[in-house]
GROMACS .gro file of C-alpha atoms in nm:
model
  330
    1MET     CA    1   0.436  -7.450   0.713
    2ASP     CA    2   0.256  -7.237   0.965
    3THR     CA    3   0.040  -6.978   0.793
    4THR     CA    4  -0.102  -6.830   1.111
    5GLY     CA    5  -0.109  -6.451   1.089
    6ALA     CA    6  -0.055  -6.443   0.714
    7GLU     CA    7  -0.272  -6.199   0.524
    8ALA     CA    8  -0.567  -6.357   0.348
    9VAL     CA    9  -0.561  -6.318  -0.029
   10PRO     CA   10  -0.886  -6.153  -0.144
   11THR     CA   11  -1.081  -6.356  -0.389
   12ALA     CA   12  -1.219  -6.189  -0.704
   13THR     CA   13  -1.593  -6.147  -0.709
   14VAL     CA   14  -1.745  -6.312  -1.011
   15THR     CA   15  -2.034  -6.116  -1.159
   16PRO     CA   16  -2.314  -6.339  -1.280
   17ARG     CA   17  -2.345  -6.362  -1.653
   18TRP     CA   18  -2.706  -6.245  -1.659
   19ARG     CA   19  -2.609  -5.925  -1.473
   20ARG     CA   20  -2.332  -5.849  -1.724
   21ARG     CA   21  -2.581  -5.891  -2.007
   22LEU     CA   22  -2.843  -5.673  -1.836
   23ARG     CA   23  -2.609  -5.388  -1.744
   24PRO     CA   24  -2.600  -5.214  -2.090
   25TYR     CA   25  -2.980  -5.210  -2.104
   26LEU     CA   26  -3.004  -5.064  -1.753
   27LEU     CA   27  -2.754  -4.789  -1.842
   28ALA     CA   28  -2.943  -4.703  -2.161
   29THR     CA   29  -3.287  -4.697  -1.994
   30PRO     CA   30  -3.278  -4.329  -1.876
   31ALA     CA   31  -3.176  -4.208  -2.223
   32VAL     CA   32  -3.451  -4.416  -2.386
   33LEU     CA   33  -3.713  -4.281  -2.145
   34LEU     CA   34  -3.595  -3.925  -2.208
   35CYS     CA   35  -3.621  -3.974  -2.585
   36VAL     CA   36  -3.969  -4.121  -2.550
   37GLY     CA   37  -4.076  -3.832  -2.327
   38ILE     CA   38  -3.953  -3.583  -2.588
   39LEU     CA   39  -4.057  -3.756  -2.909
   40TYR     CA   40  -4.404  -3.876  -2.805
   41PRO     CA   41  -4.551  -3.524  -2.753
   42PHE     CA   42  -4.376  -3.409  -3.070
   43PHE     CA   43  -4.532  -3.678  -3.289
   44VAL     CA   44  -4.872  -3.627  -3.123
   45GLY     CA   45  -4.846  -3.259  -3.216
   46VAL     CA   46  -4.751  -3.351  -3.573
   47ALA     CA   47  -5.057  -3.577  -3.590
   48TYR     CA   48  -5.277  -3.286  -3.474
   49THR     CA   49  -5.175  -3.082  -3.779
   50VAL     CA   50  -5.351  -3.318  -4.023
   51TYR     CA   51  -5.683  -3.307  -3.833
   52ASN     CA   52  -5.924  -3.026  -3.753
   53PHE     CA   53  -5.912  -3.046  -3.374
   54SER     CA   54  -6.086  -2.750  -3.209
   55ASP     CA   55  -6.317  -2.676  -2.921
   56ALA     CA   56  -6.603  -2.617  -3.165
   57ASN     CA   57  -6.544  -2.946  -3.349
   58ARG     CA   58  -6.613  -3.233  -3.113
   59GLU     CA   59  -6.563  -3.497  -3.383
   60PRO     CA   60  -6.240  -3.408  -3.569
   61SER     CA   61  -6.173  -3.554  -3.910
   62PHE     CA   62  -5.866  -3.601  -4.125
   63VAL     CA   63  -5.801  -3.294  -4.340
   64GLY     CA   64  -5.451  -3.368  -4.472
   65LEU     CA   65  -5.245  -3.058  -4.547
   66THR     CA   66  -5.539  -2.818  -4.539
   67ASN     CA   67  -5.415  -2.648  -4.221
   68PHE     CA   68  -5.076  -2.586  -4.378
   69ALA     CA   69  -5.232  -2.451  -4.697
   70ASP     CA   70  -5.460  -2.215  -4.504
   71ILE     CA   71  -5.186  -2.082  -4.277
   72LEU     CA   72  -4.918  -2.051  -4.545
   73GLY     CA   73  -5.165  -1.860  -4.761
   74SER     CA   74  -5.267  -1.618  -4.487
   75ASP     CA   75  -5.118  -1.276  -4.421
   76THR     CA   76  -5.115  -1.355  -4.048
   77LEU     CA   77  -4.831  -1.604  -4.082
   78TRP     CA   78  -4.610  -1.382  -4.293
   79HIS     CA   79  -4.666  -1.078  -4.073
   80SER     CA   80  -4.578  -1.274  -3.759
   81ALA     CA   81  -4.278  -1.426  -3.939
   82ARG     CA   82  -4.149  -1.076  -4.027
   83VAL     CA   83  -4.196  -0.963  -3.666
   84THR     CA   84  -4.019  -1.275  -3.537
   85VAL     CA   85  -3.719  -1.237  -3.768
   86ALA     CA   86  -3.694  -0.862  -3.708
   87PHE     CA   87  -3.701  -0.914  -3.332
   88ALA     CA   88  -3.443  -1.194  -3.348
   89VAL     CA   89  -3.203  -0.993  -3.563
   90ALA     CA   90  -3.240  -0.672  -3.358
   91ALA     CA   91  -3.213  -0.838  -3.018
   92THR     CA   92  -2.922  -1.063  -3.115
   93THR     CA   93  -2.730  -0.771  -3.269
   94VAL     CA   94  -2.776  -0.547  -2.966
   95GLU     CA   95  -2.686  -0.824  -2.720
   96THR     CA   96  -2.377  -0.928  -2.918
   97VAL     CA   97  -2.238  -0.574  -2.947
   98LEU     CA   98  -2.310  -0.487  -2.584
   99GLY     CA   99  -2.194  -0.826  -2.457
  100VAL     CA  100  -1.858  -0.810  -2.634
  101GLY     CA  101  -1.813  -0.450  -2.520
  102VAL     CA  102  -1.885  -0.539  -2.158
  103ALA     CA  103  -1.649  -0.837  -2.182
  104LEU     CA  104  -1.368  -0.614  -2.312
  105LEU     CA  105  -1.421  -0.374  -2.021
  106LEU     CA  106  -1.431  -0.651  -1.761
  107HIS     CA  107  -1.123  -0.814  -1.909
  108ARG     CA  108  -0.915  -0.531  -1.763
  109SER     CA  109  -0.826  -0.648  -1.412
  110SER     CA  110  -0.949  -0.407  -1.146
  111LEU     CA  111  -1.148  -0.416  -0.824
  112LEU     CA  112  -1.447  -0.250  -0.991
  113GLY     CA  113  -1.429  -0.497  -1.280
  114ARG     CA  114  -1.430  -0.795  -1.044
  115LEU     CA  115  -1.729  -0.650  -0.859
  116LEU     CA  116  -1.923  -0.585  -1.179
  117GLU     CA  117  -1.838  -0.935  -1.299
  118ARG     CA  118  -2.024  -1.076  -0.996
  119LEU     CA  119  -2.320  -0.848  -1.054
  120LEU     CA  120  -2.335  -0.941  -1.422
  121ILE     CA  121  -2.526  -1.262  -1.361
  122VAL     CA  122  -2.809  -1.094  -1.166
  123PRO     CA  123  -3.042  -1.048  -1.469
  124LEU     CA  124  -2.989  -1.414  -1.562
  125MET     CA  125  -3.134  -1.512  -1.225
  126VAL     CA  126  -3.468  -1.347  -1.307
  127ALA     CA  127  -3.733  -1.550  -1.487
  128PRO     CA  128  -3.816  -1.393  -1.827
  129ILE     CA  129  -4.188  -1.356  -1.752
  130ILE     CA  130  -4.108  -1.188  -1.418
  131ALA     CA  131  -3.866  -0.953  -1.595
  132ALA     CA  132  -4.133  -0.869  -1.854
  133ILE     CA  133  -4.393  -0.788  -1.587
  134MET     CA  134  -4.139  -0.583  -1.391
  135TRP     CA  135  -4.048  -0.379  -1.700
  136LYS     CA  136  -4.416  -0.341  -1.788
  137LEU     CA  137  -4.472  -0.168  -1.453
  138ILE     CA  138  -4.164   0.049  -1.504
  139LEU     CA  139  -4.283   0.155  -1.851
  140LEU     CA  140  -4.638   0.248  -1.750
  141PRO     CA  141  -4.699   0.616  -1.841
  142GLU     CA  142  -4.901   0.678  -1.524
  143VAL     CA  143  -4.684   0.529  -1.249
  144GLY     CA  144  -4.365   0.410  -1.420
  145TRP     CA  145  -4.014   0.548  -1.384
  146VAL     CA  146  -3.948   0.619  -1.749
  147ARG     CA  147  -4.187   0.913  -1.797
  148PRO     CA  148  -4.041   1.129  -1.514
  149ILE     CA  149  -3.686   1.060  -1.638
  150LEU     CA  150  -3.775   1.158  -1.995
  151ALA     CA  151  -3.964   1.465  -1.874
  152ALA     CA  152  -3.658   1.574  -1.674
  153VAL     CA  153  -3.447   1.580  -1.990
  154GLY     CA  154  -3.715   1.761  -2.191
  155VAL     CA  155  -3.884   1.468  -2.368
  156HIS     CA  156  -4.263   1.482  -2.339
  157GLY     CA  157  -4.550   1.283  -2.485
  158TYR     CA  158  -4.427   0.946  -2.356
  159ARG     CA  159  -4.695   0.678  -2.405
  160GLY     CA  160  -4.519   0.362  -2.289
  161THR     CA  161  -4.576   0.064  -2.520
  162ASP     CA  162  -4.893   0.204  -2.681
  163GLY     CA  163  -4.729   0.267  -3.019
  164ALA     CA  164  -4.620  -0.012  -3.253
  165GLY     CA  165  -4.262   0.111  -3.277
  166ALA     CA  166  -4.237   0.172  -2.902
  167ALA     CA  167  -4.369  -0.176  -2.821
  168PHE     CA  168  -4.112  -0.338  -3.051
  169PHE     CA  169  -3.832  -0.117  -2.918
  170TRP     CA  170  -3.901  -0.190  -2.552
  171SER     CA  171  -3.935  -0.562  -2.624
  172VAL     CA  172  -3.582  -0.559  -2.765
  173VAL     CA  173  -3.461  -0.354  -2.466
  174VAL     CA  174  -3.603  -0.600  -2.214
  175ASP     CA  175  -3.455  -0.898  -2.398
  176ALA     CA  176  -3.118  -0.723  -2.417
  177TRP     CA  177  -3.129  -0.635  -2.046
  178LEU     CA  178  -3.199  -0.997  -1.962
  179TYR     CA  179  -2.956  -1.178  -2.192
  180THR     CA  180  -2.664  -0.941  -2.263
  181PRO     CA  181  -2.487  -1.086  -1.954
  182PHE     CA  182  -2.505  -1.431  -2.117
  183VAL     CA  183  -2.314  -1.304  -2.422
  184ALA     CA  184  -2.073  -1.110  -2.201
  185ILE     CA  185  -1.989  -1.416  -1.990
  186LEU     CA  186  -1.916  -1.629  -2.297
  187ALA     CA  187  -1.707  -1.354  -2.456
  188LEU     CA  188  -1.518  -1.294  -2.132
  189ALA     CA  189  -1.439  -1.665  -2.104
  190GLY     CA  190  -1.312  -1.655  -2.463
  191LEU     CA  191  -1.094  -1.351  -2.396
  192ARG     CA  192  -0.931  -1.517  -2.097
  193SER     CA  193  -0.851  -1.828  -2.301
  194LEU     CA  194  -0.666  -1.643  -2.578
  195PRO     CA  195  -0.286  -1.682  -2.592
  196ASN     CA  196  -0.071  -1.387  -2.488
  197SER     CA  197   0.216  -1.424  -2.734
  198PRO     CA  198   0.040  -1.273  -3.041
  199PHE     CA  199  -0.062  -0.967  -2.840
  200GLU     CA  200   0.288  -0.925  -2.700
  201ALA     CA  201   0.428  -0.943  -3.054
  202ALA     CA  202   0.175  -0.685  -3.172
  203ALA     CA  203   0.268  -0.453  -2.885
  204VAL     CA  204   0.637  -0.485  -2.971
  205ASP     CA  205   0.559  -0.395  -3.334
  206GLY     CA  206   0.369  -0.085  -3.223
  207ALA     CA  207   0.018  -0.191  -3.327
  208ASN     CA  208  -0.252   0.033  -3.181
  209TRP     CA  209  -0.556  -0.089  -2.987
  210TRP     CA  210  -0.799  -0.084  -3.278
  211LEU     CA  211  -0.564  -0.270  -3.513
  212THR     CA  212  -0.492  -0.532  -3.247
  213PHE     CA  213  -0.863  -0.579  -3.181
  214ARG     CA  214  -0.953  -0.602  -3.552
  215ARG     CA  215  -0.668  -0.829  -3.662
  216LEU     CA  216  -0.608  -1.040  -3.351
  217THR     CA  217  -0.873  -1.023  -3.078
  218LEU     CA  218  -1.185  -1.040  -3.292
  219PRO     CA  219  -1.072  -1.323  -3.527
  220MET     CA  220  -0.961  -1.540  -3.235
  221LEU     CA  221  -1.266  -1.449  -3.026
  222TRP     CA  222  -1.514  -1.500  -3.310
  223PRO     CA  223  -1.580  -1.875  -3.242
  224TYR     CA  224  -1.687  -1.791  -2.887
  225VAL     CA  225  -1.900  -1.499  -3.002
  226LEU     CA  226  -2.059  -1.714  -3.271
  227VAL     CA  227  -2.166  -1.969  -3.009
  228ALA     CA  228  -2.342  -1.691  -2.818
  229VAL     CA  229  -2.499  -1.558  -3.139
  230ILE     CA  230  -2.637  -1.902  -3.230
  231PHE     CA  231  -2.786  -1.956  -2.884
  232ARG     CA  232  -2.941  -1.612  -2.868
  233PHE     CA  233  -3.070  -1.608  -3.226
  234MET     CA  234  -3.240  -1.947  -3.184
  235ASP     CA  235  -3.389  -1.838  -2.852
  236CYS     CA  236  -3.514  -1.509  -2.997
  237LEU     CA  237  -3.688  -1.693  -3.280
  238LYS     CA  238  -3.880  -1.888  -3.015
  239VAL     CA  239  -3.947  -1.594  -2.785
  240PHE     CA  240  -4.284  -1.587  -2.613
  241ASP     CA  241  -4.267  -1.497  -2.245
  242ILE     CA  242  -4.093  -1.159  -2.277
  243ILE     CA  243  -4.315  -1.022  -2.554
  244TYR     CA  244  -4.637  -1.169  -2.418
  245GLY     CA  245  -4.567  -1.046  -2.066
  246LEU     CA  246  -4.477  -0.697  -2.191
  247THR     CA  247  -4.719  -0.629  -2.477
  248ALA     CA  248  -4.928  -0.949  -2.523
  249GLY     CA  249  -4.848  -0.918  -2.894
  250GLY     CA  250  -4.994  -0.568  -2.921
  251PRO     CA  251  -5.078  -0.302  -2.986
  252GLY     CA  252  -5.287  -0.478  -3.246
  253ASP     CA  253  -5.051  -0.733  -3.398
  254ALA     CA  254  -4.741  -0.511  -3.394
  255THR     CA  255  -4.540  -0.754  -3.178
  256THR     CA  256  -4.725  -1.076  -3.255
  257THR     CA  257  -4.460  -1.341  -3.321
  258LEU     CA  258  -4.508  -1.697  -3.445
  259GLN     CA  259  -4.508  -1.825  -3.087
  260ILE     CA  260  -4.776  -1.580  -2.981
  261ASN     CA  261  -4.983  -1.664  -3.289
  262ALA     CA  262  -4.962  -2.032  -3.198
  263TYR     CA  263  -5.070  -1.951  -2.842
  264LEU     CA  264  -5.365  -1.743  -2.961
  265GLU     CA  265  -5.481  -2.012  -3.202
  266ALA     CA  266  -5.443  -2.306  -2.963
  267ILE     CA  267  -5.533  -2.152  -2.626
  268THR     CA  268  -5.732  -1.833  -2.681
  269TYR     CA  269  -5.932  -1.945  -2.985
  270ALA     CA  270  -5.919  -2.320  -2.895
  271ARG     CA  271  -5.819  -2.417  -3.251
  272TYR     CA  272  -5.568  -2.679  -3.151
  273SER     CA  273  -5.476  -2.809  -3.495
  274ARG     CA  274  -5.404  -2.461  -3.631
  275GLY     CA  275  -5.195  -2.378  -3.323
  276MET     CA  276  -4.988  -2.693  -3.367
  277THR     CA  277  -4.946  -2.613  -3.736
  278PHE     CA  278  -4.799  -2.274  -3.644
  279MET     CA  279  -4.563  -2.445  -3.401
  280LEU     CA  280  -4.453  -2.706  -3.655
  281ILE     CA  281  -4.378  -2.438  -3.913
  282LEU     CA  282  -4.174  -2.250  -3.651
  283TRP     CA  283  -3.989  -2.572  -3.560
  284VAL     CA  284  -3.895  -2.633  -3.924
  285VAL     CA  285  -3.766  -2.276  -3.961
  286VAL     CA  286  -3.562  -2.288  -3.639
  287TYR     CA  287  -3.420  -2.631  -3.724
  288ALA     CA  288  -3.314  -2.521  -4.073
  289ILE     CA  289  -3.150  -2.201  -3.950
  290SER     CA  290  -2.975  -2.375  -3.662
  291PHE     CA  291  -2.846  -2.645  -3.898
  292VAL     CA  292  -2.688  -2.382  -4.122
  293LEU     CA  293  -2.541  -2.184  -3.831
  294VAL     CA  294  -2.396  -2.491  -3.661
  295ARG     CA  295  -2.226  -2.597  -3.983
  296TYR     CA  296  -2.083  -2.247  -4.018
  297LEU     CA  297  -1.965  -2.263  -3.656
  298GLY     CA  298  -1.780  -2.587  -3.734
  299ARG     CA  299  -1.598  -2.423  -4.024
  300VAL     CA  300  -1.508  -2.121  -3.810
  301GLN     CA  301  -1.372  -2.343  -3.533
  302ASN     CA  302  -1.168  -2.547  -3.780
  303ARG     CA  303  -1.025  -2.232  -3.935
  304ALA     CA  304  -0.942  -2.091  -3.593
  305ALA     CA  305  -0.776  -2.417  -3.492
  306GLY     CA  306  -0.571  -2.416  -3.811
  307VAL     CA  307  -0.450  -2.061  -3.741
  308SER     CA  308  -0.361  -2.143  -3.382
  309ILE     CA  309  -0.181  -2.465  -3.477
  310GLY     CA  310   0.038  -2.293  -3.737
  311THR     CA  311   0.380  -2.199  -3.603
  312PRO     CA  312   0.560  -1.870  -3.671
  313ALA     CA  313   0.870  -2.072  -3.758
  314ALA     CA  314   0.715  -2.145  -4.095
  315ALA     CA  315   0.740  -1.776  -4.189
  316PRO     CA  316   1.017  -1.672  -4.432
  317ALA     CA  317   1.351  -1.579  -4.289
  318GLY     CA  318   1.369  -1.220  -4.173
  319ALA     CA  319   0.990  -1.185  -4.134
  320THR     CA  320   0.888  -0.975  -3.839
  321ALA     CA  321   0.661  -1.090  -3.559
  322SER     CA  322   0.382  -0.878  -3.701
  323THR     CA  323   0.396  -1.071  -4.029
  324ALA     CA  324   0.378  -1.403  -3.845
  325THR     CA  325   0.077  -1.296  -3.644
  326GLY     CA  326  -0.102  -1.112  -3.923
  327VAL     CA  327  -0.075  -0.769  -3.760
  328GLU     CA  328   0.063  -0.469  -3.940
  329ALA     CA  329   0.213  -0.191  -3.739
  330GLY     CA  330  -0.016   0.110  -3.744
   0.00000   0.00000   0.00000
């Protein structure tokens, strides 16, 4: 039979056995290198905490848990811990409330809303230390913009960040200015993913805006908001650049957080072991809090999934749409 012109049948390429065996190790190599790059500095820092490394001590010796005992027994740690927690709670609360509010406003379709939605990400494009320096110049009593504005409305005696309360307040303001858009973007994405049928049923039953928000919007939006809260709370516990760039931990130690204390010990005072001890204590605190919050997030997501999976058909005969959706007519 003449096979001239017939299409050639492609032959399967046989991969050598040694290449098949090597492929999993090659694929895992980047992850292994990343883990080594992360874990090696971490364990070196942990090793520093049981020695007395410092610029004044050229021959460090093993001291065990002495650094932990000294720091845990000092007022410096507990004061900086109170400042850190207070800042994290205040900043996260302000950013969550403002972020959800901005998301609710932008959720209404309009030309202005679409324009503001594009401008919302502008603060996120600014490096935190640059934002802190920019706000520091704005808040200067001599040449800043805040003093003339306050004087125009009859408020005098502005001193910038010289007072302890003012320094803490403006630190929260700068953090909120920088990261409220992050919360707003997450909340806006959550709002746009919510189903329409429960809201249509609530509107038919005559539920007002506040009742709809409290009984429908907020419970279904809460998993998204909680994700933003976890991210922001963890980040605020580790804050350094904003506070250091704005107040350098002052006046005095009014805004000295655990991160700034670690920086002062390790860099300014060249007591490396004490600085790493501060950082390890902060790591333990952040890890414990994040573990609890992530577990709570899992329960919230499961509960939300259970509510969304349930069907209104399971409601008793004659039940209204408001009963099936959990909304009472107001």
